[in-house]
């Protein structure tokens, strides 16, 4: 998977050197509330997360969660990428940003670039997304990009009900 450049962003693969950023992002209350607690509490945990999660996915699927940086300064702002999980038939898009970078349209720009990658490089015809119904900002990002709500689903039997959105190759 190659580095993706958009107007304002550079989206690239994670490396173990991104552990400090992962440690901060995965402990944001917004990440824990909307995505889940990945139990990453120190730099060693963060390095392990990068290797077992994104890096393993690049090797297995050719895609995975990537680091989103601001082109102008190189600062790390968030993560975005395609995920293939056991619980879902289709590949889904995941994304999260540090709160100080919210509401500037960065999620919109990163998810849009990820969709284009999905259609053109990963040769997918359908990409889904799962969100907490209460996550207004996330639902807004998806609806603005043309995702359609399909149904409520649970990832695990004891999980909360999540909204399943889908978009098809244009
Ligand atoms: C969801 C998230 C990625 C959005 O990132 P972002 O860069 O702020 O998104 P954008 O700026 O591209 O767009 C956000 C949209 O939601 C709107 N929005 C933001 N906060 C909102 C809120 N609390 N209520 C309603 N709308 C909200 C914005 O106005 C914007 O819509 P607009 O373009 O019509 O003005 C970010 O809030 C985040 O990282 N949340 C924590 C992790 C998470 O929930 N990830 C998604 C898991 S499914």
Coordinates of C-alpha atoms and ligand atoms in Angstrom, one line a residue:
X1 CA 0.0 0.0 0.0
X2 CA 1.5 3.3 -1.1
X3 CA 1.4 6.7 0.5
X4 CA -1.7 8.7 -0.4
X5 CA -1.5 12.5 -0.9
X6 CA -4.6 14.7 -0.9
X7 CA -4.9 18.5 -1.0
X8 CA -4.0 18.9 2.7
X9 CA -3.0 15.4 3.9
X10 CA -0.4 12.7 3.6
X11 CA -1.7 9.3 4.5
X12 CA 1.0 6.6 5.0
X13 CA 1.6 3.2 6.6
X14 CA 2.2 3.1 10.4
X15 CA 5.7 2.1 11.6
X16 CA 6.7 1.2 15.2
X17 CA 8.2 4.8 15.4
X18 CA 4.5 6.1 15.5
X19 CA 4.0 4.5 18.9
X20 CA 3.9 7.8 20.8
X21 CA 1.1 9.0 18.5
X22 CA -0.9 5.7 18.9
X23 CA -0.5 5.9 22.7
X24 CA -2.1 9.3 22.7
X25 CA -4.9 8.6 20.2
X26 CA -6.0 5.3 21.6
X27 CA -6.3 6.9 25.1
X28 CA -8.4 9.8 24.0
X29 CA -11.8 9.6 25.8
X30 CA -13.5 10.0 22.4
X31 CA -11.6 7.0 21.0
X32 CA -12.4 4.8 24.0
X33 CA -16.1 5.9 23.9
X34 CA -16.7 5.6 20.2
X35 CA -14.4 2.8 19.1
X36 CA -13.3 0.9 22.2
X37 CA -10.5 0.5 24.8
X38 CA -7.6 -1.2 23.1
X39 CA -5.7 -1.4 26.4
X40 CA -2.7 0.4 25.1
X41 CA -1.1 2.0 28.2
X42 CA 2.6 2.5 27.3
X43 CA 4.9 2.7 24.3
X44 CA 5.5 -1.0 24.3
X45 CA 1.8 -1.7 24.1
X46 CA 1.5 0.9 21.3
X47 CA 4.3 -0.7 19.3
X48 CA 2.6 -4.1 19.7
X49 CA -0.7 -2.7 18.6
X50 CA 1.0 -1.3 15.4
X51 CA 2.6 -4.6 14.6
X52 CA -0.3 -6.9 15.4
X53 CA -3.0 -4.6 13.9
X54 CA -2.1 -2.3 11.0
X55 CA 1.2 -4.0 10.0
X56 CA -0.3 -7.5 10.1
X57 CA -3.2 -6.2 8.0
X58 CA -0.9 -4.7 5.3
X59 CA 0.8 -8.1 5.0
X60 CA -2.4 -10.1 4.9
X61 CA -4.8 -7.8 3.0
X62 CA -2.6 -5.2 1.2
X63 CA -4.4 -2.5 3.2
X64 CA -5.0 -1.4 6.8
X65 CA -5.3 1.6 9.1
X66 CA -2.8 4.3 8.2
X67 CA -1.4 7.4 9.8
X68 CA -3.0 10.7 8.6
X69 CA -0.6 13.7 8.8
X70 CA -0.9 17.3 7.8
X71 CA 1.1 17.9 4.6
X72 CA 2.1 21.4 5.6
X73 CA 3.7 20.5 8.9
X74 CA 4.0 16.7 9.0
X75 CA 2.2 16.6 12.3
X76 CA 0.3 13.3 13.1
X77 CA -3.4 14.0 13.4
X78 CA -5.3 10.7 13.1
X79 CA -5.7 7.3 11.5
X80 CA -7.8 6.2 8.6
X81 CA -7.9 3.1 6.5
X82 CA -9.6 -0.1 5.3
X83 CA -10.1 -3.0 7.7
X84 CA -11.1 -6.6 7.0
X85 CA -12.8 -8.1 10.2
X86 CA -14.1 -11.6 10.8
X87 CA -17.4 -10.2 11.9
X88 CA -18.2 -8.4 8.7
X89 CA -18.6 -9.8 5.2
X90 CA -17.3 -6.6 3.5
X91 CA -14.3 -4.4 4.1
X92 CA -15.0 -1.4 6.3
X93 CA -13.4 2.0 6.7
X94 CA -12.2 3.1 10.1
X95 CA -11.0 6.6 11.2
X96 CA -10.2 8.6 14.3
X97 CA -8.5 12.0 14.9
X98 CA -7.1 13.8 17.9
X99 CA -9.7 16.3 19.1
X100 CA -7.5 19.3 18.4
X101 CA -7.8 18.5 14.7
X102 CA -11.6 18.0 14.5
X103 CA -14.1 19.9 12.5
X104 CA -11.7 21.0 9.8
X105 CA -12.9 18.5 7.2
X106 CA -9.9 16.2 7.7
X107 CA -11.9 13.1 8.3
X108 CA -13.9 13.8 5.2
X109 CA -10.8 14.3 3.1
X110 CA -9.1 11.1 4.5
X111 CA -12.1 8.9 4.2
X112 CA -12.7 10.1 0.6
X113 CA -9.1 9.3 -0.3
X114 CA -9.4 5.9 1.3
X115 CA -12.6 5.1 -0.7
X116 CA -10.8 6.0 -3.9
X117 CA -8.0 3.7 -2.9
X118 CA -10.5 1.0 -2.2
X119 CA -12.2 1.3 -5.6
X120 CA -9.1 1.8 -7.7
X121 CA -6.2 -0.1 -6.0
X122 CA -7.9 -2.7 -3.7
X123 CA -10.5 -3.3 -6.5
X124 CA -13.4 -3.4 -4.0
X125 CA -17.0 -2.8 -5.2
X126 CA -18.6 -2.2 -1.8
X127 CA -17.2 -0.6 1.4
X128 CA -19.1 -0.5 4.7
X129 CA -18.7 1.4 7.9
X130 CA -20.0 0.8 11.4
X131 CA -20.8 3.6 13.9
X132 CA -22.5 4.1 17.3
X133 CA -25.9 5.7 16.5
X134 CA -25.0 8.5 19.0
X135 CA -21.7 9.4 17.1
X136 CA -23.2 12.3 15.2
X137 CA -19.9 13.6 13.8
X138 CA -19.0 10.1 12.4
X139 CA -22.5 9.6 11.0
X140 CA -22.2 13.0 9.4
X141 CA -18.8 12.2 7.8
X142 CA -20.3 9.0 6.2
X143 CA -23.6 10.6 5.0
X144 CA -21.7 13.5 3.4
X145 CA -19.6 11.1 1.4
X146 CA -22.6 9.3 0.1
X147 CA -22.8 6.3 2.4
X148 CA -26.3 4.9 2.9
X149 CA -27.6 3.6 6.2
X150 CA -28.6 -0.1 5.8
X151 CA -29.5 -1.6 9.1
X152 CA -28.5 -2.0 12.8
X153 CA -26.1 -4.8 13.6
X154 CA -24.0 -6.2 16.5
X155 CA -20.4 -7.1 16.0
X156 CA -20.6 -9.5 19.0
X157 CA -23.7 -11.0 20.7
X158 CA -23.2 -8.8 23.8
X159 CA -22.2 -5.7 21.9
X160 CA -24.3 -2.5 21.5
X161 CA -26.4 -2.0 18.3
X162 CA -24.3 -0.3 15.6
X163 CA -25.4 1.5 12.4
X164 CA -24.2 -0.3 9.3
X165 CA -23.5 2.1 6.4
X166 CA -22.5 1.1 2.9
X167 CA -21.3 2.7 -0.3
X168 CA -20.7 1.2 -3.7
X169 CA -18.1 1.8 -6.4
X170 CA -19.3 4.8 -8.5
Ligands
LIG1 C1 -15.6 11.3 13.8 C2 -14.4 12.1 13.6 C3 -13.3 11.3 12.9 C4 -14.7 13.3 12.7 O1 -13.5 14.0 12.4 P1 -13.5 15.5 11.8 O2 -12.2 15.7 11.1 O3 -13.9 16.4 12.8 O4 -14.7 15.4 10.7 P2 -15.0 16.4 9.5 O5 -14.4 17.8 10.0 O6 -14.6 15.9 8.2 O7 -16.6 16.4 9.6 C5 -17.3 16.4 10.7 C6 -18.7 16.7 10.4 O8 -19.5 16.4 11.6 C7 -20.0 17.6 12.1 N1 -19.9 17.5 13.6 C8 -18.8 17.5 14.3 N2 -19.1 17.3 15.6 C9 -20.5 17.2 15.7 C10 -21.4 17.0 16.7 N3 -21.0 16.9 18.0 N4 -22.7 17.0 16.4 C11 -23.1 17.1 15.1 N5 -22.3 17.2 14.0 C12 -21.0 17.3 14.3 C13 -19.2 18.7 11.6 O9 -19.9 19.9 11.6 C14 -18.9 18.1 10.2 O10 -20.1 18.3 9.4 P3 -20.1 19.4 8.2 O11 -19.0 19.1 7.3 O12 -21.5 19.3 7.6 O13 -19.9 20.7 8.9 C15 -13.8 12.7 14.9 O14 -14.9 13.3 15.6 C16 -13.2 11.6 15.8 O15 -12.0 11.3 15.7 N6 -14.0 11.0 16.8 C17 -13.5 10.0 17.7 C18 -13.3 8.7 17.0 C19 -14.5 8.2 16.2 O16 -15.6 8.4 16.6 N7 -14.3 7.6 15.0 C20 -15.3 7.1 14.2 C21 -15.7 5.7 14.7 S1 -17.0 5.0 13.7

